[in-house]
Amino acid sequence: MDRLKEEFVPVMQVWMNWLRQFVKVLLATVEDFGKLLIFSFEVLRKVGKRPFRRTDIFKQLEFIGNHSFGVILLTGFFVGLVFGLQVGGIFKIFKTEAMMGGATGKALARELAPLMTGFLLAGRAGSSITAEISSMKVNEQIDAIECMGVDPVQYLVVPRAIAGILMTPLLCGLFNLIGMIGASLVGIYMYDVDLGLYQEKLVWLVQSKDIIAGLEKSVVFGFIFTVVSCYKGLNASGGAKGVGVATTDSVVLSLLMILGCDVLITFFQVMSK
């Protein structure tokens, strides 16, 4: 009995320590998520309030939009090619290659275009936003802004949030268009689908509500990655190492939140039909 007790007690101690660490991490995660939600509502509340920093907004529109133009074009074209190859191979089994236009268009409009656009912008623009703001934070520039009586959220976050909300659906539409061009090239030149038949099935299956559903998602994704990036930047600490940690955390959290919101939005869209 004593021997069994001696073996059992250390095991229980290990499990209890693991449980304490798990609960500690879980509580910290819930607390951080709650602060992020409060921060998001604060940003939404200040989006329509004066002063409107038009110059800063246009700078962020250029940074998020123009600077992401090339990567959106390349990624959209390659995604369209790959998806066309995969879908065309499936439809070829059933001798219905003409349907690949409609299937590709619907998948791009509703899921692939908004999701991939959100991912790309979170990785390219979001990481840069976090690095910039976190550098200002660790160098005490944020404190200097507050000492001058300027609201950091109104000055730094709101222009970026507005730019993300406006530019993400535009880039999503561009991704959708270039992706369809890539898929159509595969269908016409590799699977010998007639162009007229391809377009007919595309118009038949893909309706305006599908495109609108994807653009609605992209608006939410644009808000998510900008707010998460700014939140992580404003809460960075620990010098240069803290900047790197905040940048990594912002990208990972943005991707996870985009995926989670995509599931919720898709669920409500399907249930509302």
XYZ file of C-alpha atoms in Angstrom:
273
model
C 0.000 0.000 0.000
C 2.796 2.406 0.901
C 4.598 1.601 -2.336
C 1.434 2.266 -4.344
C 0.981 5.556 -2.516
C 4.562 6.587 -3.237
C 4.036 5.982 -6.964
C 0.583 7.577 -7.109
C 1.340 10.865 -5.321
C 4.051 12.120 -7.751
C 1.835 11.317 -10.714
C -1.017 13.277 -9.175
C 1.298 16.207 -8.490
C 2.380 16.273 -12.123
C -1.226 16.222 -13.294
C -2.235 18.953 -10.842
C 0.647 21.160 -11.961
C -0.336 20.615 -15.587
C -3.967 21.442 -14.767
C -2.957 24.646 -12.959
C -0.870 25.748 -15.926
C -3.714 24.944 -18.324
C -6.241 26.925 -16.275
C -3.793 29.816 -15.978
C -3.249 29.948 -19.740
C -6.984 29.568 -20.404
C -7.888 32.426 -18.065
C -5.185 34.651 -19.582
C -6.483 33.861 -23.085
C -10.082 34.637 -22.129
C -9.001 37.877 -20.471
C -6.967 38.934 -23.495
C -9.848 38.092 -25.840
C -12.211 40.137 -23.693
C -9.862 43.126 -23.831
C -9.656 42.730 -27.606
C -13.458 42.784 -27.897
C -13.657 45.929 -25.755
C -10.941 47.500 -27.902
C -12.858 46.571 -31.070
C -16.047 48.235 -29.812
C -14.031 51.319 -28.882
C -12.623 51.497 -32.424
C -16.104 51.101 -33.942
C -17.421 53.853 -31.689
C -14.680 56.258 -32.796
C -14.795 55.488 -36.536
C -17.519 58.056 -37.162
C -16.266 60.664 -34.680
C -14.242 63.767 -35.462
C -11.524 64.613 -36.221
C -11.440 62.817 -39.595
C -7.777 62.375 -40.478
C -8.179 62.210 -44.248
C -4.446 62.326 -44.980
C -3.769 59.373 -42.679
C -6.693 57.437 -44.131
C -5.453 57.920 -47.705
C -1.952 56.855 -46.671
C -3.325 53.659 -45.192
C -5.533 53.075 -48.233
C -2.419 53.206 -50.379
C -0.431 51.013 -48.002
C -3.074 48.299 -47.635
C -4.458 48.527 -51.169
C -1.781 49.564 -53.661
C 1.064 47.752 -51.947
C -0.977 44.519 -51.829
C -2.049 44.718 -55.474
C 0.746 42.537 -56.848
C 0.523 39.736 -54.309
C -3.270 39.602 -54.711
C -2.927 39.303 -58.481
C -0.334 36.539 -58.342
C -2.036 34.560 -55.598
C -5.480 34.876 -57.167
C -4.205 33.685 -60.543
C -2.359 30.693 -59.077
C -5.290 29.749 -56.823
C -7.585 29.874 -59.852
C -5.208 27.642 -61.820
C -4.845 25.086 -59.031
C -8.542 25.028 -58.188
C -9.418 24.709 -61.873
C -7.056 21.750 -62.228
C -8.491 19.989 -59.176
C -12.156 20.644 -59.969
C -11.670 19.898 -63.669
C -10.168 16.511 -62.838
C -13.205 15.625 -60.741
C -15.759 16.765 -63.334
C -13.851 14.963 -66.079
C -14.651 11.655 -64.398
C -18.375 12.366 -64.873
C -17.905 13.960 -68.336
C -19.271 17.304 -67.080
C -16.215 19.531 -67.547
C -18.438 22.482 -68.527
C -19.671 22.681 -64.917
C -16.207 23.538 -63.627
C -16.769 27.226 -64.457
C -19.800 27.511 -62.217
C -18.268 25.438 -59.423
C -15.022 27.424 -59.474
C -16.854 30.747 -59.597
C -19.113 29.874 -56.669
C -16.227 28.624 -54.528
C -14.137 31.699 -55.280
C -16.972 34.169 -54.724
C -18.219 32.721 -51.440
C -15.117 31.305 -49.754
C -11.739 31.297 -51.445
C -11.522 34.952 -52.494
C -12.507 36.567 -49.141
C -10.614 34.029 -47.063
C -7.385 34.158 -49.057
C -7.558 37.966 -49.279
C -7.936 38.189 -45.506
C -5.011 35.823 -44.981
C -2.751 37.693 -47.396
C -3.534 41.102 -45.929
C -3.107 39.828 -42.372
C 0.321 38.454 -43.277
C 1.535 41.395 -45.346
C -0.209 44.544 -44.078
C -1.180 43.316 -40.605
C 2.330 42.268 -39.620
C 3.712 45.597 -40.825
C 1.090 47.535 -38.862
C 1.899 45.619 -35.685
C 5.654 46.077 -36.134
C 5.240 49.824 -36.675
C 2.922 50.452 -33.726
C 4.776 48.108 -31.364
C 8.052 49.886 -32.190
C 6.375 53.164 -31.272
C 5.109 51.563 -28.063
C 8.445 50.197 -26.839
C 10.180 53.465 -27.772
C 7.577 55.371 -25.681
C 6.271 57.320 -28.678
C 2.721 56.284 -27.786
C 3.194 57.865 -24.349
C 4.426 61.047 -26.028
C 1.302 61.135 -28.214
C -0.908 60.795 -25.138
C 1.038 63.570 -23.360
C 0.219 65.904 -26.267
C -3.500 65.237 -25.679
C -3.944 63.074 -28.793
C -5.975 59.860 -28.562
C -3.749 57.003 -29.870
C -6.793 54.989 -30.960
C -8.219 57.899 -32.969
C -4.820 58.804 -34.398
C -3.315 55.377 -35.134
C -6.061 52.752 -35.181
C -9.120 54.391 -36.760
C -7.428 55.341 -40.095
C -6.078 51.812 -40.448
C -9.443 50.242 -39.585
C -11.253 52.414 -42.144
C -8.648 51.574 -44.786
C -8.947 47.856 -44.031
C -12.750 47.949 -44.240
C -12.674 49.806 -47.577
C -9.777 48.100 -49.338
C -10.326 44.451 -48.386
C -13.581 44.007 -50.390
C -11.992 45.768 -53.396
C -9.007 43.437 -53.280
C -11.369 40.504 -52.741
C -13.219 41.419 -55.936
C -9.898 41.621 -57.774
C -8.884 38.210 -56.389
C -12.215 36.792 -57.550
C -11.792 38.172 -61.070
C -8.189 37.075 -61.596
C -8.937 33.686 -60.045
C -11.741 33.116 -62.527
C -9.428 34.065 -65.387
C -6.900 31.465 -64.225
C -9.582 28.785 -63.845
C -11.048 29.580 -67.270
C -7.638 29.170 -68.920
C -7.375 25.703 -67.401
C -10.897 24.774 -68.470
C -10.525 26.026 -72.047
C -6.975 24.943 -72.871
C -6.573 21.799 -70.752
C -10.074 20.329 -70.575
C -11.304 21.591 -73.979
C -14.372 23.327 -72.547
C -16.129 25.645 -74.982
C -15.818 29.281 -73.872
C -19.502 30.032 -74.462
C -20.602 26.945 -72.523
C -18.137 27.776 -69.736
C -19.572 31.283 -69.381
C -23.150 30.017 -69.573
C -22.664 27.632 -66.641
C -20.780 30.329 -64.737
C -23.652 32.831 -65.070
C -26.193 30.105 -64.299
C -24.590 28.969 -61.033
C -22.940 32.136 -59.699
C -25.513 34.762 -58.737
C -25.072 38.271 -57.411
C -25.934 37.127 -53.888
C -22.898 34.813 -53.950
C -20.585 37.704 -54.782
C -22.234 39.931 -52.166
C -21.874 37.192 -49.530
C -18.136 37.011 -50.192
C -17.741 40.794 -50.088
C -19.619 40.941 -46.779
C -17.119 38.500 -45.330
C -14.182 40.512 -46.648
C -15.432 43.651 -44.892
C -15.421 41.800 -41.566
C -12.022 40.251 -42.283
C -10.582 43.679 -43.103
C -11.762 45.037 -39.776
C -10.451 41.995 -37.919
C -6.870 42.033 -39.161
C -6.439 45.801 -38.726
C -7.887 45.892 -35.202
C -5.974 42.808 -34.050
C -2.731 44.195 -35.501
C -3.191 47.553 -33.794
C -4.231 45.937 -30.492
C -1.143 43.736 -30.369
C 1.051 46.682 -31.312
C -0.372 48.947 -28.606
C 0.129 46.233 -25.975
C 3.690 45.272 -26.951
C 6.470 45.350 -24.373
C 10.014 44.128 -23.912
C 12.045 45.997 -26.505
C 12.993 44.494 -29.866
C 12.024 40.993 -28.745
C 8.582 42.252 -27.771
C 8.115 43.720 -31.247
C 8.801 40.320 -32.817
C 6.492 38.522 -30.385
C 3.673 41.026 -30.940
C 4.032 40.750 -34.730
C 3.905 36.954 -34.675
C 0.975 36.899 -32.251
C -0.996 39.396 -34.331
C -0.687 37.331 -37.524
C -1.598 34.057 -35.801
C -4.533 35.591 -33.929
C -5.778 37.360 -37.062
C -5.781 34.098 -39.037
C -7.592 32.219 -36.274
C -10.212 34.934 -35.823
C -10.765 35.188 -39.571
C -11.343 31.428 -39.747
C -13.669 31.489 -36.745
C -15.702 34.405 -38.100
C -15.821 32.720 -41.512
C -17.501 29.702 -39.938
C -20.029 31.876 -38.084
C -20.845 34.078 -41.088
C -21.192 31.064 -43.379
C -23.497 29.379 -40.864
C -25.821 32.396 -40.659
C -25.748 32.850 -44.443
C -26.755 29.231 -44.983
C -29.440 29.328 -42.291
C -30.930 32.536 -43.701
C -31.601 30.953 -47.121
